[in-house]
Coordinates of C-alpha atoms and ligand atoms in Angstrom, one line a residue:
Chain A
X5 CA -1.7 -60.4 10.4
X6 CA -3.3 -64.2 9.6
X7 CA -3.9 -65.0 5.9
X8 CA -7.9 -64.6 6.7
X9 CA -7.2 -61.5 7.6
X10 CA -5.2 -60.1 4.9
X11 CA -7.8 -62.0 2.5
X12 CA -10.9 -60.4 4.3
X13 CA -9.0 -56.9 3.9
X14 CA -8.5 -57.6 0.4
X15 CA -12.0 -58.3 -0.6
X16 CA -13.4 -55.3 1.2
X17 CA -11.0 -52.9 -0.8
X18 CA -12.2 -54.5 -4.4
X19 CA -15.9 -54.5 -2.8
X20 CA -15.4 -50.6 -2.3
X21 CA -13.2 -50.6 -5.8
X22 CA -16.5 -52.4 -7.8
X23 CA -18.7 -49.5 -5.7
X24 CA -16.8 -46.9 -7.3
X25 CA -16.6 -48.8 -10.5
X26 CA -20.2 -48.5 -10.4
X27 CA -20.6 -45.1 -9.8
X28 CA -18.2 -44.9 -12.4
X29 CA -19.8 -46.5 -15.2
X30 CA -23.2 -44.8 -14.6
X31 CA -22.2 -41.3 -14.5
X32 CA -19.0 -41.6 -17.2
X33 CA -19.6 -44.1 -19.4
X34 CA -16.3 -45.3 -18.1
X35 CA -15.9 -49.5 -18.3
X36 CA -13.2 -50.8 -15.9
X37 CA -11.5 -54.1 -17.2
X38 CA -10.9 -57.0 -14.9
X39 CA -12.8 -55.5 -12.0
X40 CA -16.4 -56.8 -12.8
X41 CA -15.5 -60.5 -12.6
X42 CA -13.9 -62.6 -9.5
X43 CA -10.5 -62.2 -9.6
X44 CA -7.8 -63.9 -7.4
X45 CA -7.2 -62.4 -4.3
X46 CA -4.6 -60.5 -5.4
X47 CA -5.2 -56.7 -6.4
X48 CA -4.0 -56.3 -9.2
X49 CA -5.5 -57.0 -12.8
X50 CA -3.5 -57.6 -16.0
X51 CA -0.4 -57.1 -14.1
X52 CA -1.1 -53.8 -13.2
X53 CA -2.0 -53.2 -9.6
X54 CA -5.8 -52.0 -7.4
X55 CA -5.3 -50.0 -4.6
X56 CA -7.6 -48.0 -2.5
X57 CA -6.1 -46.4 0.9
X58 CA -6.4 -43.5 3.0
X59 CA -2.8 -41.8 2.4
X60 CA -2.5 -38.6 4.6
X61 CA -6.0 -38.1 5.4
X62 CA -6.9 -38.5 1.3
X63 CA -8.1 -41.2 0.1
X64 CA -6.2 -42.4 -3.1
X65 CA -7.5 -45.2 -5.2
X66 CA -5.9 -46.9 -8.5
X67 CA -7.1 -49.3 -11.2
X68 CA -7.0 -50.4 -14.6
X69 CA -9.4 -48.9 -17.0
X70 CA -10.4 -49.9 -20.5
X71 CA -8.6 -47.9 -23.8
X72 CA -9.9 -44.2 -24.1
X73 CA -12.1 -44.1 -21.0
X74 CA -12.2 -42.2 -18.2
X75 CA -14.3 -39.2 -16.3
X76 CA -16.0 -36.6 -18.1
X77 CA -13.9 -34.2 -19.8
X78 CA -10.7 -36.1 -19.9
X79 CA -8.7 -38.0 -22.1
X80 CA -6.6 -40.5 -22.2
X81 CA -4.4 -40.0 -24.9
X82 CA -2.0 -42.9 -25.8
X83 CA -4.0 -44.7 -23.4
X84 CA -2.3 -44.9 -19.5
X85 CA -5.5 -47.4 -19.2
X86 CA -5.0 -46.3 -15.8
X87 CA -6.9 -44.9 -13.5
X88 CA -6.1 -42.7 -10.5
X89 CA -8.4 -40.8 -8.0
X90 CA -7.8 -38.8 -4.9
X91 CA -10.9 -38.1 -2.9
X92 CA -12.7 -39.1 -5.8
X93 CA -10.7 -36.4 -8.4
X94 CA -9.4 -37.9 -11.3
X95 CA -5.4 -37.0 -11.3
X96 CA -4.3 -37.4 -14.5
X97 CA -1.4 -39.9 -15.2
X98 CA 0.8 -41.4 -18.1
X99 CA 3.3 -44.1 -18.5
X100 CA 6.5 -43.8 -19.8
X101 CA 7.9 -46.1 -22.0
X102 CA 10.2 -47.8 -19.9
X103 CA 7.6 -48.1 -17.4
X104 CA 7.5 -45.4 -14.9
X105 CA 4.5 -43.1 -14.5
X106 CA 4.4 -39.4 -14.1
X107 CA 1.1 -37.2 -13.0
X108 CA 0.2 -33.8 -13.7
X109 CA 1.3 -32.8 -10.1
X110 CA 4.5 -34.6 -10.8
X111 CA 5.1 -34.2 -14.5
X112 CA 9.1 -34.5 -14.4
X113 CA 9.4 -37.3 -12.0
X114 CA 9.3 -40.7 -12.5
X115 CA 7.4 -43.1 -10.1
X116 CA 7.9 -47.1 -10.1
X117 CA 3.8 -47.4 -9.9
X118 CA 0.8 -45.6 -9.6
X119 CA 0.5 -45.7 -6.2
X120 CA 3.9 -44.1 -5.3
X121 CA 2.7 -41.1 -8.2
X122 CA -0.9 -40.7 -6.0
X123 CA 1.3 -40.4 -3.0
X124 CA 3.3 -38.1 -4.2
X125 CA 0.6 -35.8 -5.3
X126 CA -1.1 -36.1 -1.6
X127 CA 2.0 -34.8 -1.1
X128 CA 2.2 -31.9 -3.1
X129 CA -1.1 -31.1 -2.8
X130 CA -0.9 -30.6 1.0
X131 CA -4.6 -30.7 1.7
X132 CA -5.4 -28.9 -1.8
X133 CA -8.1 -30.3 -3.8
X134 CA -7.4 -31.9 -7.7
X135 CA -9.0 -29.4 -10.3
X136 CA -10.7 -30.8 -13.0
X137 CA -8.9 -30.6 -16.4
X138 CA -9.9 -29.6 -19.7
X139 CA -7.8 -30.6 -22.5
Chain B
X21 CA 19.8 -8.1 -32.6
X22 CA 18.0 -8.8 -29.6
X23 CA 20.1 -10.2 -26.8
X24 CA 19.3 -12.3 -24.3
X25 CA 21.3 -12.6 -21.3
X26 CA 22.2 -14.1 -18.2
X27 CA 19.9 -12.9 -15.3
X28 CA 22.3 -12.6 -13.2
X29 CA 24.2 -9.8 -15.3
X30 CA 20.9 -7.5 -15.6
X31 CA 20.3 -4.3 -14.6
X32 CA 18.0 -3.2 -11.8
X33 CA 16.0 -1.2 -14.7
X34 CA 16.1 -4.4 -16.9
X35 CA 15.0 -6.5 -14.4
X36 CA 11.8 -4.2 -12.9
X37 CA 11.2 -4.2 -17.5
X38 CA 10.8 -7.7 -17.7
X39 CA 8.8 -8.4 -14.6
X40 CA 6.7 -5.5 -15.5
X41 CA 6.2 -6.7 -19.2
X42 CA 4.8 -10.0 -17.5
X43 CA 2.9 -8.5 -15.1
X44 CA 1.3 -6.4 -17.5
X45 CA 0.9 -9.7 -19.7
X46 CA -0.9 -11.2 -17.0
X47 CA -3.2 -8.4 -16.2
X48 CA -4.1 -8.3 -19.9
X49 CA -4.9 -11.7 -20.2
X50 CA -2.3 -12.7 -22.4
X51 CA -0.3 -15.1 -20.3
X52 CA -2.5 -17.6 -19.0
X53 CA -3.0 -18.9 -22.4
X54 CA 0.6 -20.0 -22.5
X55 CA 0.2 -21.9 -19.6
X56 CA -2.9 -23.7 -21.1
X57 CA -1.2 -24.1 -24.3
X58 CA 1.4 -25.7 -21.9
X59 CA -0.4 -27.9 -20.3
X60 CA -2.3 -29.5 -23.5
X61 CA 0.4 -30.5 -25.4
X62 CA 2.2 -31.9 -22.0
X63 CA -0.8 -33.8 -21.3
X64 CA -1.0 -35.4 -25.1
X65 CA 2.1 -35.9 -25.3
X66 CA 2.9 -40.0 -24.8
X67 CA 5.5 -41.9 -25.5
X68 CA 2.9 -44.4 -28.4
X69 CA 1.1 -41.4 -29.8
X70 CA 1.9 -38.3 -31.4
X71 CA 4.2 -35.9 -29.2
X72 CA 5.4 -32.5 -30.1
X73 CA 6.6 -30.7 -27.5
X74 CA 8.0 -32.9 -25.2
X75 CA 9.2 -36.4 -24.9
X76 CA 10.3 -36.1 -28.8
X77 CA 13.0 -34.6 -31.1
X78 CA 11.0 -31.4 -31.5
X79 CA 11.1 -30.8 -27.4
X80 CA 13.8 -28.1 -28.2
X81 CA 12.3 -26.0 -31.4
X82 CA 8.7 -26.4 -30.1
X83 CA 10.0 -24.7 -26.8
X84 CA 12.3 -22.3 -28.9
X85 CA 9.0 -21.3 -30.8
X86 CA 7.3 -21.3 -27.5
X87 CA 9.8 -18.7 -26.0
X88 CA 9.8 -16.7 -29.2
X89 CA 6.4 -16.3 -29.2
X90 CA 6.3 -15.5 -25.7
X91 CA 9.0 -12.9 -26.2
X92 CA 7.3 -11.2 -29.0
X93 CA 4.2 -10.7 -26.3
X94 CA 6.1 -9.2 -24.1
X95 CA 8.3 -7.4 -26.8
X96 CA 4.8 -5.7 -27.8
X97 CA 4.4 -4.1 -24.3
X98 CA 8.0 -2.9 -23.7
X99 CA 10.5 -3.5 -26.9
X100 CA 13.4 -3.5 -25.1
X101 CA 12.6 -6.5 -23.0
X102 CA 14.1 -10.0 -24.1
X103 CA 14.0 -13.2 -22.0
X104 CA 17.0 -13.6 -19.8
X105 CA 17.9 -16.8 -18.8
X106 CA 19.0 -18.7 -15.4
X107 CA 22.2 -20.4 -15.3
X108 CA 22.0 -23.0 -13.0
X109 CA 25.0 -24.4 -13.2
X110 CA 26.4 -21.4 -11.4
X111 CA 23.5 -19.9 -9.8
X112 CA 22.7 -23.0 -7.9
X113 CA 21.2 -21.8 -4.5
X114 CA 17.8 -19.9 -3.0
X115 CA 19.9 -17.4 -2.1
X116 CA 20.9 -16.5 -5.5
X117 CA 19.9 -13.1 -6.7
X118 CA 17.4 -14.7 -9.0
X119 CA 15.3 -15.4 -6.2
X120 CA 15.3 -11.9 -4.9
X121 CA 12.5 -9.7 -4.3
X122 CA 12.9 -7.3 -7.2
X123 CA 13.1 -10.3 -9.8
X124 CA 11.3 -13.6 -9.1
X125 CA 10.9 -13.8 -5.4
X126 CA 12.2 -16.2 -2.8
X127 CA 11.1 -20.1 -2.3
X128 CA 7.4 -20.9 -0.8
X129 CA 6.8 -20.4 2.9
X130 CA 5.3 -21.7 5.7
X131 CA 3.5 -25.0 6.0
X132 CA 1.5 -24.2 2.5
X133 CA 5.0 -23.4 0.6
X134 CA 3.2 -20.4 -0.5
X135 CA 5.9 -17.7 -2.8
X136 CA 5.1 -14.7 -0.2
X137 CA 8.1 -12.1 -1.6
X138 CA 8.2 -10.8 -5.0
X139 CA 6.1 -9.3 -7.8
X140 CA 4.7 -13.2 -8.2
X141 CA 3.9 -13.4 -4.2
X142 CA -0.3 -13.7 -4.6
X143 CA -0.6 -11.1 -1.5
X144 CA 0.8 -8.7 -4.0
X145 CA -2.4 -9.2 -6.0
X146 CA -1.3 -9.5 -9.4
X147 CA -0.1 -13.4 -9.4
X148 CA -3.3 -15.4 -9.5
X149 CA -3.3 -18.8 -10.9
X150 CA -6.0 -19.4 -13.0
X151 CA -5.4 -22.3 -15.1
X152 CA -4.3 -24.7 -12.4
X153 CA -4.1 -27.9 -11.7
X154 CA -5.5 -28.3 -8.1
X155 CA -7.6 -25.9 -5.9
X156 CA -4.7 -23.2 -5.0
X157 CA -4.8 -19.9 -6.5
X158 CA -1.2 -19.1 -5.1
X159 CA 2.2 -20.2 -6.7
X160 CA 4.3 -22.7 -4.5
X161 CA 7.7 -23.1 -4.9
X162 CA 9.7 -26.0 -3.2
X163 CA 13.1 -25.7 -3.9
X164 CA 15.6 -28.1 -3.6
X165 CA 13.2 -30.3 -1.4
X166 CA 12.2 -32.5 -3.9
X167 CA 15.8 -32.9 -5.4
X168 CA 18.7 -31.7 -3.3
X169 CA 21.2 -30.5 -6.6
X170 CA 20.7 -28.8 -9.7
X171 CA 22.4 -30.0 -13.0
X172 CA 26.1 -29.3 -12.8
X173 CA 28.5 -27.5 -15.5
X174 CA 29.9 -31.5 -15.7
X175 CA 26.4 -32.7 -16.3
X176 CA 25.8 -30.4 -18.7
X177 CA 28.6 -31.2 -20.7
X178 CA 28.6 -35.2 -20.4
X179 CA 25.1 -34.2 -22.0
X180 CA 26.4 -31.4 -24.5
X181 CA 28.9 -34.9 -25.6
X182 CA 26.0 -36.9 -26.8
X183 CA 25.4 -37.9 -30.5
X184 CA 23.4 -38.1 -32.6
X185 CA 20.8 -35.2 -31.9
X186 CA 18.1 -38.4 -31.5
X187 CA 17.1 -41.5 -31.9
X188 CA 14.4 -44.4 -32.4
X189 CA 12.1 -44.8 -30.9
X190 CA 11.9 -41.1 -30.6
X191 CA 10.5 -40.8 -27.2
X192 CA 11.7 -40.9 -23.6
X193 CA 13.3 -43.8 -23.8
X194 CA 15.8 -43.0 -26.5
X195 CA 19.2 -42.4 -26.9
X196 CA 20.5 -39.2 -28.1
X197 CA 21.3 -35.6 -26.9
X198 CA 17.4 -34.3 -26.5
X199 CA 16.6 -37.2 -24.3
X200 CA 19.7 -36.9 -22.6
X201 CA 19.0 -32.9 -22.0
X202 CA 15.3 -33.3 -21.5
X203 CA 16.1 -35.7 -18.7
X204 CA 14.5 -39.1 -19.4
X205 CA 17.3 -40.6 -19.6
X206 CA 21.4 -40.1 -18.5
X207 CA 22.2 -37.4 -16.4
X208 CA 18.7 -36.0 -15.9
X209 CA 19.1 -31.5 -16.8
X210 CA 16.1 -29.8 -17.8
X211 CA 13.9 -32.4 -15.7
X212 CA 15.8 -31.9 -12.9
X213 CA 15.5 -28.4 -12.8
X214 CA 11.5 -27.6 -12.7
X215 CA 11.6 -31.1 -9.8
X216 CA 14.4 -28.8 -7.8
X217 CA 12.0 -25.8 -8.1
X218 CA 8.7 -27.7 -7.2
X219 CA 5.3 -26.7 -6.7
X220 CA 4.3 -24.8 -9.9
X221 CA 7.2 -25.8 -11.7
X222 CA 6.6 -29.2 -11.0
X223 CA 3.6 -29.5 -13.1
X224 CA 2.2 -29.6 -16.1
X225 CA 1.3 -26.0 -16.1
X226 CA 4.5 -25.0 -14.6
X227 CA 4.9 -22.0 -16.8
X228 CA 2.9 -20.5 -14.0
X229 CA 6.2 -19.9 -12.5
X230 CA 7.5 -16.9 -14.3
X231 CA 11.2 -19.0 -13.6
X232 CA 9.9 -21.4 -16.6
X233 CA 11.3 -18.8 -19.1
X234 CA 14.4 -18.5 -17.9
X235 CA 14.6 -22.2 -17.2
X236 CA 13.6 -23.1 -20.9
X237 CA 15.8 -20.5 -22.5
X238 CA 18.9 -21.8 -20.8
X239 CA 17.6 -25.1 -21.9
X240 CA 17.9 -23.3 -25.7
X241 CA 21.2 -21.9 -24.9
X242 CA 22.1 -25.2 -24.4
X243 CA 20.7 -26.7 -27.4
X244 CA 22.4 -24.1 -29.5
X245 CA 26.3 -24.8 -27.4
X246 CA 25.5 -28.5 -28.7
X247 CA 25.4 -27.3 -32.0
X248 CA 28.5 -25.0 -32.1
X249 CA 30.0 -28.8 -30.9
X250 CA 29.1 -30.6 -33.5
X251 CA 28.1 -29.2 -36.5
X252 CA 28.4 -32.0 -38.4
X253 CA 24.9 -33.1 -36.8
X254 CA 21.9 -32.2 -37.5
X255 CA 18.2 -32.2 -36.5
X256 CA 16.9 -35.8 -36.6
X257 CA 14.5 -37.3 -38.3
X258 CA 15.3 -35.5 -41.4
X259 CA 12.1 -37.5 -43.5
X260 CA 8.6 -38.3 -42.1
X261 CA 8.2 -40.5 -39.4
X262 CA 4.9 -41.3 -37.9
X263 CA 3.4 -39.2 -34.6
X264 CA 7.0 -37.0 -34.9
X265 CA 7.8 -33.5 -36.8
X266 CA 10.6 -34.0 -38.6
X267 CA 12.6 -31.9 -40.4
X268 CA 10.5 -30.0 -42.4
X269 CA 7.0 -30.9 -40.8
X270 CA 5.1 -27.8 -39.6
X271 CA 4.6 -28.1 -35.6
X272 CA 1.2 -27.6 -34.0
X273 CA -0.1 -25.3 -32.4
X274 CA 1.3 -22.7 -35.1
X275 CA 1.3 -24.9 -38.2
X276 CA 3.4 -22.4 -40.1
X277 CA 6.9 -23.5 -38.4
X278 CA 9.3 -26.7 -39.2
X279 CA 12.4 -27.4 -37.1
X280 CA 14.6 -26.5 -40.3
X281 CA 13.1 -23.0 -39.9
X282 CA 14.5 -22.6 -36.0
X283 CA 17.6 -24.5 -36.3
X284 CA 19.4 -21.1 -36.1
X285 CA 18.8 -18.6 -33.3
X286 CA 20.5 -15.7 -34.4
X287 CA 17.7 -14.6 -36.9
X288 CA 15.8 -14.0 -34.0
X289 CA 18.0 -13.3 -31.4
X290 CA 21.7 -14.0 -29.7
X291 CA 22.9 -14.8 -26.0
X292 CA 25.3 -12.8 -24.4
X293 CA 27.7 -15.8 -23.8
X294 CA 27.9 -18.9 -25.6
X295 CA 27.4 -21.6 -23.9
Ligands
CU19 CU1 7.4 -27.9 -21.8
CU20 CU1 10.3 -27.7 -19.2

């Protein structure tokens, strides 16, 4: 793939990131760090990685998120300041101190980053859809 | 003295009491609100903030009050019933008798992985999930995909070796014999074993699976053969530390119970075998 490529790819993933961002922010309340301003080409903000891909037929996205946010109804307790969405669900993730991240799905398995934890839930989920979660 | 036992050893009669007591439990409404009660303290629990029932030092008397509690339901439908628990050092394959029909059931099926034998099979009509974390009303079971072996007898007692009972920074990423049997860190037991069952088990509400009990009271059983090892250690912290019970700090959700209450078992109950 030539670097124009890869950089065109790039900017159309945080273009559809910023979209949901958006949505986000009008419906939640929610405020997304890093994501509203140009950033470098890479994705990933404050060291902690964007992704948005179709994994298995569902689509799984990841980004940072600001302290204490996120979609209606959740917390974030201790703060993953982390975001992850299949399909548009929230699945709800924490880090471990050394650095690993588990899921709800996956709550006694570690995962290097987020987006190994939201393909592992595709996987578990086989075709089922998140549920929201009241805590 | 209630006893509880290795599931293996029951009798057919003990075995249709227990699942019955749940079932009944169920149908009542009285389980699903320990799954919820589950599933909120494993979701608050972090690693930064205050943590009580797992990643901490009171993962094994929050889950012995747990069990208790849950005992005492079940107790109050049949009295005779006390939570057996599952060796899996030794009963360490689907095939086990554990996973028979006329106890828990067998592993999930077809390309869904739902449970389809059993008194917990949701064709049977009395196993629906309702506080769930995903759309499927049916409990999944996975086992052994997601990790091939359970926690051996040697695993358990490199674990079982480990002083002190905890340490700073109080958490998953400590030193100490509960991290070391809750699985953060070392050998990996009583993680292990709800990733080796999968699907329900793997998730924050995994006492959806019916298997959780007998999971967590082995978990106790072993907390209790650490003990007998080295009684010259005791439950740590012994004084207040931030976001943590200690010693003699009432635990939430009950907030009439310290771990220096539930240090010993035998009050309310003994195992058939030491471990
Ligand atoms: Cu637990
Ligand atoms: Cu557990």
């Amino acid at each position: 793939m030539s670097k124009n490529k890869t950089t065109a790819t790039e900017l159309t993933r945080r273009r559809m990131l910023q979209g949901a961002a958006v949505a986000l922010t009008a419906t939640a309340g929610t405020a997304l760090l890093g994501l509203s301003r140009p950033t470098a080409t890479s994705a990933a903000v404050g060291g902690q990685e964007i992704f948005d891909e179709v994994f298995k037929g569902r689509r799984i996205q990841g980004m940072p998120m600001a302290d204490g946010s996120g979609m209606p109804g959740m917390q974030h307790p201790g703060g993953a300041n982390y975001m992850v969405l299949i399909d548009g669900q929230e699945l709800h993730v924490m880090r471990n101190a050394d650095g690993t991240w588990i899921s709800v799905i996956n709550h006694y398995q570690t995962f290097s980053t987020p987006r190994a934890l939201a393909r592992a839930a595709v996987n578990e989920l086989r075709g089922a859809t998140l549920a929201p979660i009241n805590v | 003295m209630a006893v509880r036992k290795n599931q293996a050893n029951l009798t057919a009669q003990e075995k249709r009491d227990f699942v019955n007591a749940i079932l009944t439990l169920k149908q009542q409404g009285g389980y699903d609100p320990f799954v919820t009660t589950h599933n909120q303290f494993i979701m608050s629990d972090t690693d930064t903030t205050e943590r009580t029932g797992h990643r901490s030092p009171s993962f094994l008397p929050w889950h012995r009050k747990f069990l208790i509690e849950f005992e005492k339901a079940l107790q109050a439908i049949t009295p005779t019933v006390t939570l057996p628990y599952w060796d899996w050092t030794t009963d360490r394959t689907p095939d086990a008798s554990l996973w028979g029909p006329d106890l828990l059931g067998g592993d999930g099926t077809g390309t869904d992985g739902q449970v389809a034998t059993g008194p917990f099979a949701y064709g049977a009509g009395n196993w629906t999930l309702t506080v769930r974390p995903d759309s499927r009303p049916y409990l999944v079971r996975t086992l052994a995909a997601d990790t091939p072996d359970l926690p051996t007898k040697a695993d358990v007692d490199t674990a079982l070796a480990v002083t002190p009972y905890d340490a700073a920074p109080w958490n998953s990423s400590s030193a100490g014999f509960r991290n070391n049997l809750e699985g953060w860190t070392g050998v990996n037991i009583h993680n292990r074993v709800h990733v080796w069952v999968g699907g329900a088990m793997g998730t924050g509400m995994s006492p959806n699976d019916p298997v959780f009990w007998l999971h967590h009271c082995m978990i106790d059983r072993l907390w209790a053969g650490w003990q007998s090892r080295h009684p010259d250690q005791g439950y740590l912290p012994a004084t207040a530390t931030q976001n943590l019970v200690s010693l003699n700090d009432t635990m939430k959700p009950w907030n009439t119970t310290a771990p220096a209450a539930l240090l010993d078992h035998t009050p309310f109950y003994t195992y058939d075998v030491a471990y």
